Tab-separated table of C-alpha atoms in Angstrom:
chain	number	residue	atom	x	y	z
P	1	GLU	CA	14.692	34.976	-49.149
P	2	ALA	CA	17.559	35.506	-46.688
P	3	ILE	CA	15.045	35.218	-43.847
P	4	VAL	CA	13.548	31.908	-44.973
P	5	THR	CA	16.920	30.345	-45.811
P	6	SER	CA	18.472	31.254	-42.455
P	7	GLU	CA	19.836	28.272	-40.546
P	8	GLU	CA	19.662	30.046	-37.209
P	9	LEU	CA	17.314	28.056	-34.944
P	10	GLY	CA	18.134	29.525	-31.545
P	11	GLN	CA	20.263	28.464	-28.599
P	12	ASP	CA	17.390	28.125	-26.134
P	13	LEU	CA	13.612	28.390	-25.952
P	14	GLU	CA	13.626	32.137	-25.416
P	15	HIS	CA	15.855	32.644	-28.459
P	16	VAL	CA	13.627	30.383	-30.604
P	17	GLU	CA	10.547	32.341	-29.537
P	18	VAL	CA	12.271	35.587	-30.619
P	19	LEU	CA	13.020	34.049	-34.018
P	20	GLN	CA	9.414	32.820	-34.296
P	21	LYS	CA	8.182	36.311	-33.513
P	22	LYS	CA	10.340	37.751	-36.298
P	23	PHE	CA	9.179	35.038	-38.678
P	24	GLU	CA	5.539	35.787	-37.879
P	25	GLU	CA	6.220	39.397	-38.866
P	26	PHE	CA	7.795	38.133	-42.105
P	27	GLN	CA	4.738	35.944	-42.805
P	28	THR	CA	2.467	38.955	-42.324
P	29	ASP	CA	4.603	40.878	-44.807
P	30	LEU	CA	4.587	37.879	-47.180
P	31	ALA	CA	0.784	37.681	-47.059
P	32	ALA	CA	0.594	41.388	-47.812
P	33	HIS	CA	2.696	40.885	-50.983
P	34	GLU	CA	0.553	38.016	-52.299
P	35	GLU	CA	-1.980	40.533	-53.625
P	36	ARG	CA	0.831	42.264	-55.474
P	37	VAL	CA	1.813	38.958	-57.156
P	38	ASN	CA	-1.826	38.375	-58.116
P	39	GLU	CA	-1.946	41.831	-59.658
P	40	VAL	CA	1.196	41.067	-61.690
P	41	ASN	CA	-0.395	37.842	-62.990
P	42	GLN	CA	-3.623	39.656	-63.872
P	43	PHE	CA	-1.738	42.384	-65.696
P	44	ALA	CA	0.390	39.830	-67.553
P	45	GLY	CA	-2.714	37.887	-68.528
P	46	LYS	CA	-4.299	41.050	-69.870
P	47	LEU	CA	-1.246	41.891	-71.952
P	48	ILE	CA	-1.086	38.380	-73.342
P	49	GLN	CA	-4.771	38.444	-74.130
P	50	GLU	CA	-4.248	41.699	-76.009
P	51	GLN	CA	-1.494	39.950	-77.979
P	52	HIS	CA	1.237	42.292	-76.816
P	53	PRO	CA	4.243	42.182	-79.124
P	54	GLU	CA	6.447	41.193	-76.114
P	55	GLU	CA	4.153	38.322	-75.255
P	56	GLU	CA	6.952	35.774	-74.930
P	57	LEU	CA	8.993	38.016	-72.675
P	58	ILE	CA	5.909	38.764	-70.592
P	59	LYS	CA	5.167	35.033	-70.184
P	60	SER	CA	8.791	34.383	-69.271
P	61	LYS	CA	8.792	37.121	-66.634
P	62	GLN	CA	5.413	35.956	-65.322
P	63	ASP	CA	6.701	32.387	-64.967
P	64	GLU	CA	9.860	33.675	-63.316
P	65	VAL	CA	7.870	35.735	-60.786
P	66	ASN	CA	5.484	32.849	-60.012
P	67	ALA	CA	8.356	30.377	-59.654
P	68	SER	CA	10.176	32.714	-57.262
P	69	TRP	CA	6.962	33.310	-55.333
P	70	GLN	CA	6.216	29.604	-54.958
P	71	ARG	CA	9.819	28.922	-54.030
P	72	LEU	CA	9.660	31.666	-51.384
P	73	LYS	CA	6.410	30.279	-49.984
P	74	GLY	CA	7.879	26.778	-49.933
P	75	LEU	CA	10.993	27.992	-48.142
P	76	ALA	CA	8.814	29.908	-45.691
P	77	LEU	CA	6.831	26.761	-44.947
P	78	GLN	CA	10.078	24.835	-44.365
P	79	ARG	CA	11.421	27.616	-42.133
P	80	GLN	CA	8.186	27.580	-40.161
P	81	GLY	CA	8.498	23.805	-39.659
P	82	LYS	CA	12.130	24.078	-38.585
P	83	LEU	CA	11.337	26.812	-36.063
P	84	PHE	CA	8.389	24.794	-34.738
P	85	GLY	CA	10.637	21.745	-34.385
P	86	ALA	CA	13.360	23.806	-32.745
P	87	ALA	CA	10.791	25.178	-30.306
P	88	GLU	CA	9.667	21.630	-29.451
P	89	VAL	CA	13.245	20.506	-28.796
P	90	GLN	CA	14.133	23.601	-26.772
P	91	ARG	CA	10.902	23.348	-24.790
P	92	PHE	CA	11.839	19.738	-24.036
P	93	ASN	CA	15.323	20.869	-22.986
P	94	ARG	CA	13.846	23.545	-20.727
P	95	ASP	CA	11.391	21.139	-19.100
P	96	VAL	CA	14.173	18.620	-18.496
P	97	ASP	CA	16.470	21.306	-17.057
P	98	GLU	CA	13.730	22.583	-14.750
P	99	THR	CA	12.932	19.045	-13.610
P	100	ILE	CA	16.597	18.269	-12.950
P	101	SER	CA	16.966	21.567	-11.080
P	102	TRP	CA	13.983	20.650	-8.861
P	103	ILE	CA	15.399	17.163	-8.317
P	104	LYS	CA	18.787	18.579	-7.274
P	105	GLU	CA	17.123	21.066	-4.938
P	106	LYS	CA	15.208	18.257	-3.213
P	107	GLY	CA	18.325	16.101	-3.322
P	108	GLN	CA	20.144	18.609	-1.113
P	109	LEU	CA	17.378	18.261	1.469
P	110	MET	CA	17.601	14.474	1.326
P	111	ALA	CA	21.385	14.560	1.698
P	112	SER	CA	21.002	16.158	5.143
P	113	ASP	CA	22.705	14.340	8.018
P	114	ASP	CA	20.053	15.546	10.471
P	115	PHE	CA	18.120	12.495	11.613
P	116	GLY	CA	16.658	14.029	14.775
P	117	ARG	CA	17.873	14.448	18.329
P	118	ASP	CA	14.756	13.193	20.094
P	119	LEU	CA	11.423	11.548	19.347
P	120	ALA	CA	9.604	14.798	18.504
P	121	SER	CA	12.276	16.038	16.066
P	122	VAL	CA	12.487	12.627	14.339
P	123	GLN	CA	8.709	12.543	13.908
P	124	ALA	CA	8.821	16.056	12.411
P	125	LEU	CA	11.585	15.016	9.985
P	126	LEU	CA	9.627	11.889	8.992
P	127	ARG	CA	6.531	13.977	8.227
P	128	LYS	CA	8.650	16.354	6.157
P	129	HIS	CA	10.287	13.467	4.300
P	130	GLU	CA	6.927	11.830	3.594
P	131	GLY	CA	5.859	15.156	2.047
P	132	LEU	CA	8.948	15.064	-0.206
P	133	GLU	CA	8.148	11.483	-1.182
P	134	ARG	CA	4.636	12.539	-2.169
P	135	ASP	CA	6.199	15.261	-4.338
P	136	LEU	CA	8.443	12.622	-5.920
P	137	ALA	CA	5.474	10.365	-6.612
P	138	ALA	CA	3.769	13.257	-8.397
P	139	LEU	CA	6.988	14.034	-10.308
P	140	GLU	CA	7.295	10.451	-11.543
P	141	ASP	CA	4.462	11.003	-14.031
P	142	LYS	CA	6.285	14.063	-15.396
P	143	VAL	CA	9.545	12.126	-15.760
P	144	LYS	CA	7.714	9.364	-17.649
P	145	ALA	CA	6.034	11.959	-19.872
P	146	LEU	CA	9.376	13.626	-20.652
P	147	CYS	CA	10.928	10.265	-21.533
P	148	ALA	CA	8.020	9.545	-23.879
P	149	GLU	CA	8.451	13.030	-25.376
P	150	ALA	CA	12.153	12.329	-25.881
P	151	ASP	CA	11.314	9.168	-27.842
P	152	ARG	CA	8.849	11.080	-30.021
P	153	LEU	CA	11.252	13.947	-30.689
P	154	GLN	CA	14.087	11.565	-31.576
P	155	GLU	CA	11.867	10.083	-34.296
P	156	SER	CA	10.514	13.406	-35.569
P	157	HIS	CA	13.850	15.261	-35.293
P	158	PRO	CA	16.567	12.738	-36.086
P	159	ILE	CA	19.101	15.519	-36.534
P	160	ASN	CA	18.724	16.305	-32.817
P	161	ALA	CA	18.376	12.682	-31.709
P	162	SER	CA	21.789	12.400	-30.026
P	163	GLN	CA	21.372	15.636	-28.065
P	164	ILE	CA	17.841	14.605	-26.995
P	165	GLN	CA	19.151	11.211	-25.851
P	166	VAL	CA	21.838	12.901	-23.743
P	167	LYS	CA	19.150	14.986	-22.024
P	168	ARG	CA	16.979	11.916	-21.521
P	169	GLU	CA	19.827	9.989	-19.898
P	170	GLU	CA	20.717	12.965	-17.703
P	171	LEU	CA	17.110	13.159	-16.514
P	172	ILE	CA	16.924	9.417	-15.787
P	173	ALA	CA	20.263	9.473	-13.925
P	174	ASN	CA	19.112	12.310	-11.669
P	175	TRP	CA	15.737	10.656	-11.140
P	176	GLU	CA	17.264	7.331	-10.131
P	177	GLN	CA	19.718	9.107	-7.833
P	178	ILE	CA	17.045	11.018	-5.925
P	179	ARG	CA	14.899	7.888	-5.592
P	180	THR	CA	17.893	6.112	-4.056
P	181	LEU	CA	18.555	9.077	-1.761
P	182	ALA	CA	14.907	9.144	-0.706
P	183	ALA	CA	14.867	5.429	0.104
P	184	GLU	CA	18.140	5.639	2.049
P	185	ARG	CA	17.018	8.688	4.029
P	186	HIS	CA	13.664	7.090	4.835
P	187	ALA	CA	15.471	4.002	6.125
P	188	ARG	CA	17.831	6.129	8.251
P	189	LEU	CA	14.930	8.148	9.645
P	190	ASN	CA	13.089	4.926	10.519
P	191	ASP	CA	16.232	3.677	12.282
P	192	SER	CA	16.450	6.967	14.158
P	193	TYR	CA	12.755	6.819	15.064
P	194	ARG	CA	13.065	3.290	16.452
P	195	LEU	CA	16.094	4.347	18.502
P	196	GLN	CA	14.443	7.496	19.860
P	197	ARG	CA	11.261	5.549	20.634
P	198	PHE	CA	13.348	3.059	22.630
P	199	LEU	CA	15.264	5.857	24.388
P	200	ALA	CA	12.020	7.654	25.246
P	201	ASP	CA	10.619	4.441	26.749
P	202	PHE	CA	13.911	3.954	28.605
P	203	ARG	CA	13.734	7.455	30.094
P	204	ASP	CA	10.082	7.038	31.062
P	205	LEU	CA	10.709	3.702	32.780
P	206	THR	CA	13.879	4.750	34.637
P	207	SER	CA	12.140	7.926	35.773
P	208	TRP	CA	9.184	5.866	36.985
P	209	VAL	CA	11.528	3.481	38.835
P	210	THR	CA	13.122	6.456	40.612
P	211	GLU	CA	9.686	7.722	41.660
P	212	MET	CA	8.626	4.261	42.858
P	213	LYS	CA	11.799	3.861	44.907
P	214	ALA	CA	11.111	7.197	46.549
P	215	LEU	CA	7.522	6.157	47.302
P	216	ILE	CA	8.554	2.789	48.727
P	217	ASN	CA	11.193	4.417	50.930
P	218	ALA	CA	8.993	7.326	51.967
P	219	ASP	CA	6.953	5.672	54.727
P	220	GLU	CA	8.302	5.461	58.286
P	221	LEU	CA	7.726	2.287	60.258
P	222	ALA	CA	4.407	2.235	62.127
P	223	ASN	CA	3.944	2.637	65.903
P	224	ASP	CA	0.791	0.550	66.196
P	225	VAL	CA	-1.005	-2.379	64.611
P	226	ALA	CA	-3.388	-0.246	62.557
P	227	GLY	CA	-0.489	1.756	61.132
P	228	ALA	CA	1.427	-1.438	60.345
P	229	GLU	CA	-1.596	-2.879	58.536
P	230	ALA	CA	-1.974	0.345	56.522
P	231	LEU	CA	1.715	0.202	55.535
P	232	LEU	CA	1.378	-3.383	54.313
P	233	ASP	CA	-1.747	-2.531	52.315
P	234	ARG	CA	-0.075	0.482	50.708
P	235	HIS	CA	3.055	-1.559	50.028
P	236	GLN	CA	0.957	-4.199	48.266
P	237	GLU	CA	-0.589	-1.455	46.109
P	238	HIS	CA	2.941	-0.486	45.053
P	239	LYS	CA	3.503	-4.102	43.996
P	240	GLY	CA	0.349	-3.941	41.918
P	241	GLU	CA	1.696	-0.871	40.116
P	242	ILE	CA	5.067	-2.572	39.588
P	243	ASP	CA	3.309	-5.618	38.104
P	244	ALA	CA	1.257	-3.334	35.846
P	245	HIS	CA	4.530	-1.995	34.348
P	246	GLU	CA	5.838	-5.460	33.475
P	247	ASP	CA	4.483	-5.224	29.925
P	248	SER	CA	6.238	-1.873	29.467
P	249	PHE	CA	9.554	-3.348	30.592
P	250	LYS	CA	9.027	-6.339	28.304
P	251	SER	CA	8.136	-4.121	25.339
P	252	ALA	CA	11.187	-1.903	25.870
P	253	ASP	CA	13.439	-4.948	26.117
P	254	GLU	CA	11.991	-6.428	22.913
P	255	SER	CA	12.459	-3.114	21.103
P	256	GLY	CA	16.069	-2.921	22.214
P	257	GLN	CA	16.776	-6.533	21.269
P	258	ALA	CA	15.230	-5.926	17.822
P	259	LEU	CA	17.590	-2.962	17.315
P	260	LEU	CA	20.558	-5.130	18.258
P	261	ALA	CA	19.411	-7.962	15.966
P	262	ALA	CA	19.155	-5.499	13.066
P	263	GLY	CA	22.726	-4.290	13.662
P	264	HIS	CA	21.572	-0.761	14.485
P	265	TYR	CA	24.245	1.944	14.315
P	266	ALA	CA	23.635	2.776	18.008
P	267	SER	CA	23.892	-0.837	19.203
P	268	ASP	CA	26.476	-0.020	21.890
P	269	GLU	CA	24.224	2.612	23.426
P	270	VAL	CA	21.216	0.287	23.211
P	271	LYS	CA	23.128	-2.492	25.006
P	272	GLU	CA	24.074	-0.068	27.776
P	273	LYS	CA	20.481	1.124	28.205
P	274	LEU	CA	19.129	-2.435	28.262
P	275	THR	CA	21.572	-3.342	31.038
P	276	ILE	CA	20.633	-0.246	33.046
P	277	LEU	CA	16.938	-0.956	32.589
P	278	SER	CA	17.310	-4.550	33.742
P	279	ASP	CA	19.407	-3.489	36.761
P	280	GLU	CA	16.919	-0.766	37.714
P	281	ARG	CA	14.003	-3.190	37.537
P	282	SER	CA	15.841	-5.765	39.648
P	283	ALA	CA	16.844	-3.116	42.188
P	284	LEU	CA	13.228	-1.956	42.454
P	285	LEU	CA	11.960	-5.496	43.067
P	286	GLU	CA	14.706	-6.102	45.653
P	287	LEU	CA	13.834	-2.857	47.424
P	288	TRP	CA	10.146	-3.764	47.435
P	289	GLU	CA	10.941	-7.196	48.922
P	290	LEU	CA	13.243	-5.665	51.547
P	291	ARG	CA	10.587	-3.174	52.621
P	292	ARG	CA	7.981	-5.957	52.667
P	293	GLN	CA	10.093	-7.872	55.129
P	294	GLN	CA	10.597	-4.744	57.223
P	295	TYR	CA	6.876	-3.970	57.249
P	296	GLU	CA	6.007	-7.573	58.184
P	297	GLN	CA	8.592	-7.476	60.984
P	298	CYS	CA	7.098	-4.177	62.093
P	299	MET	CA	3.655	-5.781	62.041
P	300	ASP	CA	4.867	-8.696	64.140
P	301	LEU	CA	6.478	-6.295	66.615
P	302	GLN	CA	3.353	-4.164	66.941
P	303	LEU	CA	1.224	-7.276	67.427
P	304	PHE	CA	3.657	-8.376	70.159
P	305	TYR	CA	3.460	-4.963	71.814
P	306	ARG	CA	-0.341	-5.035	71.666
P	307	ASP	CA	-0.597	-8.549	73.098
P	308	THR	CA	1.939	-7.749	75.815
P	309	GLU	CA	-0.016	-4.663	76.794
P	310	GLN	CA	-3.248	-6.657	76.880
P	311	VAL	CA	-1.652	-9.337	79.093
P	312	ASP	CA	-0.173	-6.688	81.389
P	313	ASN	CA	-3.546	-5.033	81.735
P	314	TRP	CA	-5.221	-8.389	82.458
P	315	MET	CA	-2.625	-9.337	85.063
P	316	SER	CA	-2.982	-5.970	86.787
P	317	LYS	CA	-6.709	-6.497	87.063
P	318	GLN	CA	-6.315	-10.103	88.264
P	319	GLU	CA	-3.728	-9.152	90.853
P	320	ALA	CA	-6.316	-7.041	92.679
P	321	PHE	CA	-8.631	-10.066	92.668
P	322	LEU	CA	-5.981	-12.336	94.179
P	323	LEU	CA	-5.079	-9.828	96.893
P	324	ASN	CA	-8.659	-9.699	98.076
P	325	GLU	CA	-8.809	-10.900	101.776
P	326	ASP	CA	-12.468	-11.885	101.568
P	327	LEU	CA	-12.703	-15.655	102.192
P	328	GLY	CA	-16.485	-15.727	102.631
P	329	ASP	CA	-18.578	-15.747	105.771
P	330	SER	CA	-21.007	-18.435	104.785
P	331	LEU	CA	-21.197	-21.563	102.674
P	332	ASP	CA	-22.884	-19.768	99.818
P	333	SER	CA	-20.355	-16.936	99.790
P	334	VAL	CA	-17.446	-19.406	99.933
P	335	GLU	CA	-18.913	-21.391	97.029
P	336	ALA	CA	-19.331	-18.160	95.072
P	337	LEU	CA	-15.698	-17.214	95.702
P	338	LEU	CA	-14.606	-20.706	94.650
P	339	LYS	CA	-16.559	-20.300	91.433
P	340	LYS	CA	-14.835	-16.972	90.761
P	341	HIS	CA	-11.456	-18.544	91.437
P	342	GLU	CA	-12.174	-21.406	89.021
P	343	ASP	CA	-13.095	-18.802	86.389
P	344	PHE	CA	-9.833	-17.011	87.138
P	345	GLU	CA	-7.811	-20.215	86.673
P	346	LYS	CA	-9.505	-20.874	83.332
P	347	SER	CA	-8.719	-17.322	82.261
P	348	LEU	CA	-5.144	-17.761	83.454
P	349	SER	CA	-4.778	-20.893	81.318
P	350	ALA	CA	-6.069	-18.988	78.290
P	351	GLN	CA	-3.627	-16.134	78.897
P	352	GLU	CA	-0.816	-18.621	79.423
P	353	GLU	CA	-1.366	-19.888	75.837
P	354	LYS	CA	-0.965	-16.333	74.537
P	355	ILE	CA	2.173	-15.746	76.534
P	356	THR	CA	3.851	-19.007	75.573
């Protein structure tokens, strides 16, 4: 009877399970003694049937034994129910503690101040955080189930209702806290991603501008018309590439302006980069225009040199014609020479237009 009237219900789930194990051993022992009680009743019934002179005492003892037996079985049933209830409550406590422990473990990860140093590291952190958020989404069902279990246990175990409510509130507080942490960290990682995306575009564009400047400055001025034409063609191709990057410059500027409009924590750095980017683009266009003028001047000079050389060559040839002493020795020959001289004068007029 001391076993079934014990008020010890265990301090935790492991302790309750030990008590349940001992109680199961007691129940086995109790079942083994039931046959003995039956034997006592059979023997008492036999004595009473035989009209034993101590019939009244026998009946009294039989009733006393049966009453004690029923009381013991009733107490055992109550003890079994209490241990089962205690196990339910302690199992709930354990599940809540394990859930809170997991939440706090993940909370430490979400409290990290590492938001990435470049685009690749930010993307890696975002993927990791999205994995944690998926874990949280899966955990939400468990939290809801534990809250529902808390409500059920408070009704079925009113004596433990206040302690169960404390656990429930502790669970909800930790759950709300980690959801807030997750949302804040996701927002900070998105801010970091947008910044690193802008900075990566900035680096790509400024690097490209440096390369284009080097290309535009690389060519020496030409020494002939063909070379000058080739320079102008190549220079125009550079302009085509510059024009093709206009959308990239526009996109980078819009990204930077969006960061500023949102009050991004790195607004000062973004402003600086936007100014540099604008200055670099303007400097590139100015350089291209300067070189265009130089190449066109070079083209004009080479055309002048070519035309001058052509005129010089023509005049050298015509000088030999004018120095010719042949004045003709007949009318036909004189007329022929006059015709040649008229042709020369026409040619001279044409060359005079080039020279002037």
